[in-house]
Coordinates of C-alpha atoms and ligand atoms in Angstrom, one line a residue:
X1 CA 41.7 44.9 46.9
X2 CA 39.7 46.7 49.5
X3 CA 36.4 45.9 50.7
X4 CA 34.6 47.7 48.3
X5 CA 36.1 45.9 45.4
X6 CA 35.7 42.6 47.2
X7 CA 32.1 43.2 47.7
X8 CA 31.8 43.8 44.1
X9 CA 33.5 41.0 42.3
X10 CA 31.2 38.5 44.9
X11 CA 28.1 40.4 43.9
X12 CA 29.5 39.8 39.9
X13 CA 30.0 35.8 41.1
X14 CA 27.0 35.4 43.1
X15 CA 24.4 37.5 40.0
X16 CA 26.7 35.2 37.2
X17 CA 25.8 32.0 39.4
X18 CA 21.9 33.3 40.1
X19 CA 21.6 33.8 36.1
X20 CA 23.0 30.7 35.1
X21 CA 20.6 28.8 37.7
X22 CA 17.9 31.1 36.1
X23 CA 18.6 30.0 32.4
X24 CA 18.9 26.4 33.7
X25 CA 15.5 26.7 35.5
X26 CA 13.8 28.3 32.5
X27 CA 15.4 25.9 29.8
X28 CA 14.3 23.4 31.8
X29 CA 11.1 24.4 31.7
X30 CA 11.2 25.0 28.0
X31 CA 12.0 20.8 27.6
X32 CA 11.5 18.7 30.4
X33 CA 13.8 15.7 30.8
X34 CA 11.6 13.6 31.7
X35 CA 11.3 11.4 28.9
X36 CA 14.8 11.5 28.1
X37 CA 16.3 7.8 27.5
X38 CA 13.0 6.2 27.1
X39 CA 12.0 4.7 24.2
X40 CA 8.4 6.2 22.2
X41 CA 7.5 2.3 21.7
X42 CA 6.9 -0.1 24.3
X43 CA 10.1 -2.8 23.5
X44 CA 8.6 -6.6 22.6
X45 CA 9.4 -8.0 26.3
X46 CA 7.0 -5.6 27.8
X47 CA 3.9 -6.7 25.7
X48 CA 1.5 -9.2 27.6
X49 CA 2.8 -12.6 27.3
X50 CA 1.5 -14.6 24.2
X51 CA -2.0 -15.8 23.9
X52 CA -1.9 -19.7 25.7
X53 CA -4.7 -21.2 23.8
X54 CA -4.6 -24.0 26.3
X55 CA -6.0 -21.3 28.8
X56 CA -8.2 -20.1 26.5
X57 CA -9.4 -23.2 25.2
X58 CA -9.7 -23.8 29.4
X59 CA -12.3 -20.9 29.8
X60 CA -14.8 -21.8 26.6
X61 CA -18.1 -22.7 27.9
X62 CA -18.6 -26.2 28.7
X63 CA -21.2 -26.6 26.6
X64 CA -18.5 -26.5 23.6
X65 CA -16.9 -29.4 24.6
X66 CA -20.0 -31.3 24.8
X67 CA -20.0 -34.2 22.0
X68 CA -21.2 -32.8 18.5
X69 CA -21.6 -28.9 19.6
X70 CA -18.1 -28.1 17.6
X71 CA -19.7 -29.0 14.4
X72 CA -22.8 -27.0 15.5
X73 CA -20.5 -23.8 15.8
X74 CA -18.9 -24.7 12.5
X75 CA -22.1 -25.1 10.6
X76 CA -23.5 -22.3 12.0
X77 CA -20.3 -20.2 11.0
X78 CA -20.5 -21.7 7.3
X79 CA -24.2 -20.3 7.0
X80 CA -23.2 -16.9 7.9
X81 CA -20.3 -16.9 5.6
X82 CA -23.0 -17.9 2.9
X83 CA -25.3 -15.3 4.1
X84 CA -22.3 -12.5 4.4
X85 CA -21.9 -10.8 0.7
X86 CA -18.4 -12.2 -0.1
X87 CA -16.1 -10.4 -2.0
X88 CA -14.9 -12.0 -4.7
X89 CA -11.7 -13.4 -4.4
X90 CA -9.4 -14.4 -7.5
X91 CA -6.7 -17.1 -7.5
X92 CA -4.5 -13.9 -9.7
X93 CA -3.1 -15.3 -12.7
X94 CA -3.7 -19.4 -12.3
X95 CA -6.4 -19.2 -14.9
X96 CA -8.6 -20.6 -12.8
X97 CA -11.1 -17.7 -11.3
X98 CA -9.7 -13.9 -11.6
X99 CA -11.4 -11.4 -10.1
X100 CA -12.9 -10.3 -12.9
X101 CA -13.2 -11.3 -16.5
X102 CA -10.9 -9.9 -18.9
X103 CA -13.2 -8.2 -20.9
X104 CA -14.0 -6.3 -18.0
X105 CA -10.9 -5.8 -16.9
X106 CA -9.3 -4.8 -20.5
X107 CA -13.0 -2.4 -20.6
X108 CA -11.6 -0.8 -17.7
X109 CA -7.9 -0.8 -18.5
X110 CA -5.9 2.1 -19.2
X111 CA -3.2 2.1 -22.2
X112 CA -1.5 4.8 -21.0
X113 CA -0.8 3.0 -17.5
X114 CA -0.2 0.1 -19.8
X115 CA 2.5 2.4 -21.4
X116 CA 4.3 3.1 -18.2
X117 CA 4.3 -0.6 -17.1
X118 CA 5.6 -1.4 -20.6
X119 CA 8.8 0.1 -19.3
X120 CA 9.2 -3.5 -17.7
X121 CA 9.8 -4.7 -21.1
X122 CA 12.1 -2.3 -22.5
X123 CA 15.5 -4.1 -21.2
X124 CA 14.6 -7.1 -23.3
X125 CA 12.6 -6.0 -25.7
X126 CA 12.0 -3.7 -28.6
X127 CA 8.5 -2.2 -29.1
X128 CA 8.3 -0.4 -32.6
X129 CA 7.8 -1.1 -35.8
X130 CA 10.4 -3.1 -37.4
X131 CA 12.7 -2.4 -34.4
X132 CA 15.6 -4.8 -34.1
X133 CA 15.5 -8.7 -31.8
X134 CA 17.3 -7.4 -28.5
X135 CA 16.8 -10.1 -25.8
X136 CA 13.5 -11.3 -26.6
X137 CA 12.0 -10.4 -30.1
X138 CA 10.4 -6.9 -31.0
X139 CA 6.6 -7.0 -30.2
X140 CA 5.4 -4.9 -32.4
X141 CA 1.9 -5.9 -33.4
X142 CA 2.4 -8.9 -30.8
X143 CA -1.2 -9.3 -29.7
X144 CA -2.7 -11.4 -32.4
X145 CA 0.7 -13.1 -34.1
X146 CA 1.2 -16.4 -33.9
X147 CA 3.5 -16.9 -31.4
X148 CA 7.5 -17.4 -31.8
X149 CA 7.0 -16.4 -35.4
X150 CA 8.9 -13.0 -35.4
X151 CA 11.8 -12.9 -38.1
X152 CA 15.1 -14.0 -36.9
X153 CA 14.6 -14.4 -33.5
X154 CA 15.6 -18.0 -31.8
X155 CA 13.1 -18.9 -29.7
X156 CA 13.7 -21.4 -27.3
X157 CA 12.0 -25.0 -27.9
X158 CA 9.2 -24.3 -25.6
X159 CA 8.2 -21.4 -27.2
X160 CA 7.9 -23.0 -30.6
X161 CA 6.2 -25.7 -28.8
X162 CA 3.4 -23.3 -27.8
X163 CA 1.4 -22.8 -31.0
X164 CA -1.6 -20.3 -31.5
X165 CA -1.7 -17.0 -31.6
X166 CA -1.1 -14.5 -29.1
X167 CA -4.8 -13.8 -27.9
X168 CA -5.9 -11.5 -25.2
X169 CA -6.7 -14.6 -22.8
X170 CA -3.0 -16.1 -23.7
X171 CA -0.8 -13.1 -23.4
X172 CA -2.8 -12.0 -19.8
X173 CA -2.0 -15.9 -18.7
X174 CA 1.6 -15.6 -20.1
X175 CA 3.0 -12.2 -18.4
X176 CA 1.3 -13.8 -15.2
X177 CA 4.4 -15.9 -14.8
X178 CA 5.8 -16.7 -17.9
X179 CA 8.2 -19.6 -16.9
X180 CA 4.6 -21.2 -15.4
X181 CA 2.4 -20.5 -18.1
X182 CA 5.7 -21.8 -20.7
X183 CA 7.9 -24.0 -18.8
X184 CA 11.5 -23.9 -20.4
X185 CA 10.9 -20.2 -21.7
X186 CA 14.3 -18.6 -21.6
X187 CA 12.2 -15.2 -21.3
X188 CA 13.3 -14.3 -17.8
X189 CA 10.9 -12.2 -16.2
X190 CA 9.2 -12.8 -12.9
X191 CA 5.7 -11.7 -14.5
X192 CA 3.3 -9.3 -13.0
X193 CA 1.1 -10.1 -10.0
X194 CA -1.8 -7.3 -10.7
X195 CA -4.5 -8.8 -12.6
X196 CA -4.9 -4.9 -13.9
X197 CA -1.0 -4.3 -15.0
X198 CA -0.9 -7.1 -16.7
X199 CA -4.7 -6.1 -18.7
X200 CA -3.6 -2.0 -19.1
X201 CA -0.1 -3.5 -20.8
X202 CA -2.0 -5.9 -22.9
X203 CA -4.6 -2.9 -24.0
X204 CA -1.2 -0.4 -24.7
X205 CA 0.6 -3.9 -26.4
X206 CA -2.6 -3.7 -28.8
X207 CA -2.2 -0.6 -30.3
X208 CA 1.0 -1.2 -31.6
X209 CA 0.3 -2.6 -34.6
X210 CA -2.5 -3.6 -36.9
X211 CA -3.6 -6.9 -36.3
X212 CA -4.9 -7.3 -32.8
X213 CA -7.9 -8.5 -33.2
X214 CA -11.2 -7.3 -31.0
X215 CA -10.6 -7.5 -27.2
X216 CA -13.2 -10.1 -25.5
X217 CA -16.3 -8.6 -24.4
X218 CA -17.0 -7.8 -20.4
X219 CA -19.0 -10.6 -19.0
X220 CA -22.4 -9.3 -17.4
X221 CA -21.5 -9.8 -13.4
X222 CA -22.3 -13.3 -12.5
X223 CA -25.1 -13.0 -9.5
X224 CA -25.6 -16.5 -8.9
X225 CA -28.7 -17.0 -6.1
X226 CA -28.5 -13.8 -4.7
X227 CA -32.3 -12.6 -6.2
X228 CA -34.3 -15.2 -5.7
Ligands
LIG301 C1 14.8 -10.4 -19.3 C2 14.4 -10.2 -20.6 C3 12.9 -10.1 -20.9 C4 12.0 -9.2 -20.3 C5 12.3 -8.2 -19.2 C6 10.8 -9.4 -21.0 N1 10.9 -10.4 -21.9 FE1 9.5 -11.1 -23.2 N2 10.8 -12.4 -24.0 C7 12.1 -12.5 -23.7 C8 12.7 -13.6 -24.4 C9 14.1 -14.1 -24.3 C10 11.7 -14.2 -25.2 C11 11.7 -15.4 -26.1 C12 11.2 -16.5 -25.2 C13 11.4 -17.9 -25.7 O1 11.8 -18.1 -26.9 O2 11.2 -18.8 -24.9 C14 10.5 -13.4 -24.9 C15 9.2 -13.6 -25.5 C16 8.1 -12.8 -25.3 C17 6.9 -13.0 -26.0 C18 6.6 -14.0 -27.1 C19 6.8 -13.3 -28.4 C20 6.6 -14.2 -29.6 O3 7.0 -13.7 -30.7 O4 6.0 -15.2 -29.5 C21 6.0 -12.0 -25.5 C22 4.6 -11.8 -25.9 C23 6.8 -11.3 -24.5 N3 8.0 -11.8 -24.4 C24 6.3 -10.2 -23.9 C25 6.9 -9.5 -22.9 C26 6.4 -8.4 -22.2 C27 5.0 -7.8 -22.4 C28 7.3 -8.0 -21.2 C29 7.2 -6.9 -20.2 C30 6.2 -7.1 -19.2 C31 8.5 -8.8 -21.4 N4 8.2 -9.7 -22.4 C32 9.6 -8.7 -20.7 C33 12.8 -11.7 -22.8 C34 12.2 -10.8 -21.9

């Protein structure tokens, strides 16, 4: 090779290196590294230390500690939650206070979701009329029958135990938790939780069928003490 030719394949070298530094330069422009390897979250161990609540309980005022002043603070705190418009809270499905009255809640209730939730049933159960026992007995025209009376089903001895009728009130307390509200059921189903499943399934379990009788009127909201 001769001069020339040496002159040229350095120039090809030295513009290939100058390009590739360029596309390195501009790419890293395009996405910087400097994030690379760190986490988007700040890892547990790097939060502030858990609240000591002997510090904390270090730093109240004084006046606290003083004799009687706790039960001052609580009182106070008790009148305020009095004062505060609560929202009612239910105990779901005990019986004991739901968040609203059936009536209500069946008022409000929509079959059609009742329908869907139905679905629930289906593995065990047959819904139409004269359909076949599967699991559990066909519940056509359940709301309103006297319960474990459906033709050639075996119910189980705490079932036939139960007496009444399958009422709006019983069959919402029932499909709560069954093995609560029946102990020794052999219906094996968890229940459902939601105060309105369980009233849009009992609204959609009422029109199948003839015999349900009227569904219990909504209660006028309770506004105990608030005009005065
Ligand atoms: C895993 C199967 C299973 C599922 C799921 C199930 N059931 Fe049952 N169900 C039973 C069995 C079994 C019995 C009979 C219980 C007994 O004799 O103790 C029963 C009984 C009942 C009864 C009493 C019927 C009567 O004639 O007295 C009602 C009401 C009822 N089921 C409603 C439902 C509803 C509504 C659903 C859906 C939310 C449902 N069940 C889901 C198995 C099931």
């Amino acid at each position: 090779m001769n001069r020339m030719q040496w002159l040229a394949t350095g120039l090809c070298v030295a513009g290939a290196a100058g390009a590739l530094w360029s596309l390195d330069w501009f790419a890293g422009q395009l996405y910087p590294e400097d994030g690379v390897g760190k986490l988007a979250y700040a890892p547990a161990d790097a939060m502030p230390p858990r609240v000591d609540m002997a510090s904390v309980q270090r730093d109240w005022p004084a006046s606290l500690q003083a004799p009687g002043e706790g039960d001052r603070l609580i009182a106070y705190r008790r009148d305020m939650l009095g004062k505060a418009p609560m929202p009612a809270v239910g105990v779901d499905g005990a019986g004991i206070a739901a968040q609203a009255d059936l009536g209500t809640l069946l008022a409000n209730a929509n079959a059609d979701v009742g329908r869907a939730k139905a679905q629930l049933c289906l593995s065990c159960h047959d819904l139409k009329q004269g359909g076949p026992n599967r699991i559990g007995p066909n519940l056509w025209g359940v709301v309103g029958r006297p319960v474990a009376t459906h033709a050639g089903f075996a119910y189980s001895p705490a079932m036939k135990e139960h007496g009444g009728s399958w009422s709006y009130e019983s069959l919402f307390d029932f499909l709560a938790s069954p093995a609560r509200d029946v102990p020794g059921t052999k219906m094996n189903f968890a229940g459902l939780r939601r105060a309105e499943d369980r009233a849009a399934l009992i609204k959609y379990l009422a029109t199948l069928g003839h015999g349900a009788p009227p569904p219990p009127e909504p209660k006028p909201a309770a506004r105990s003490g608030a005009a005065r």
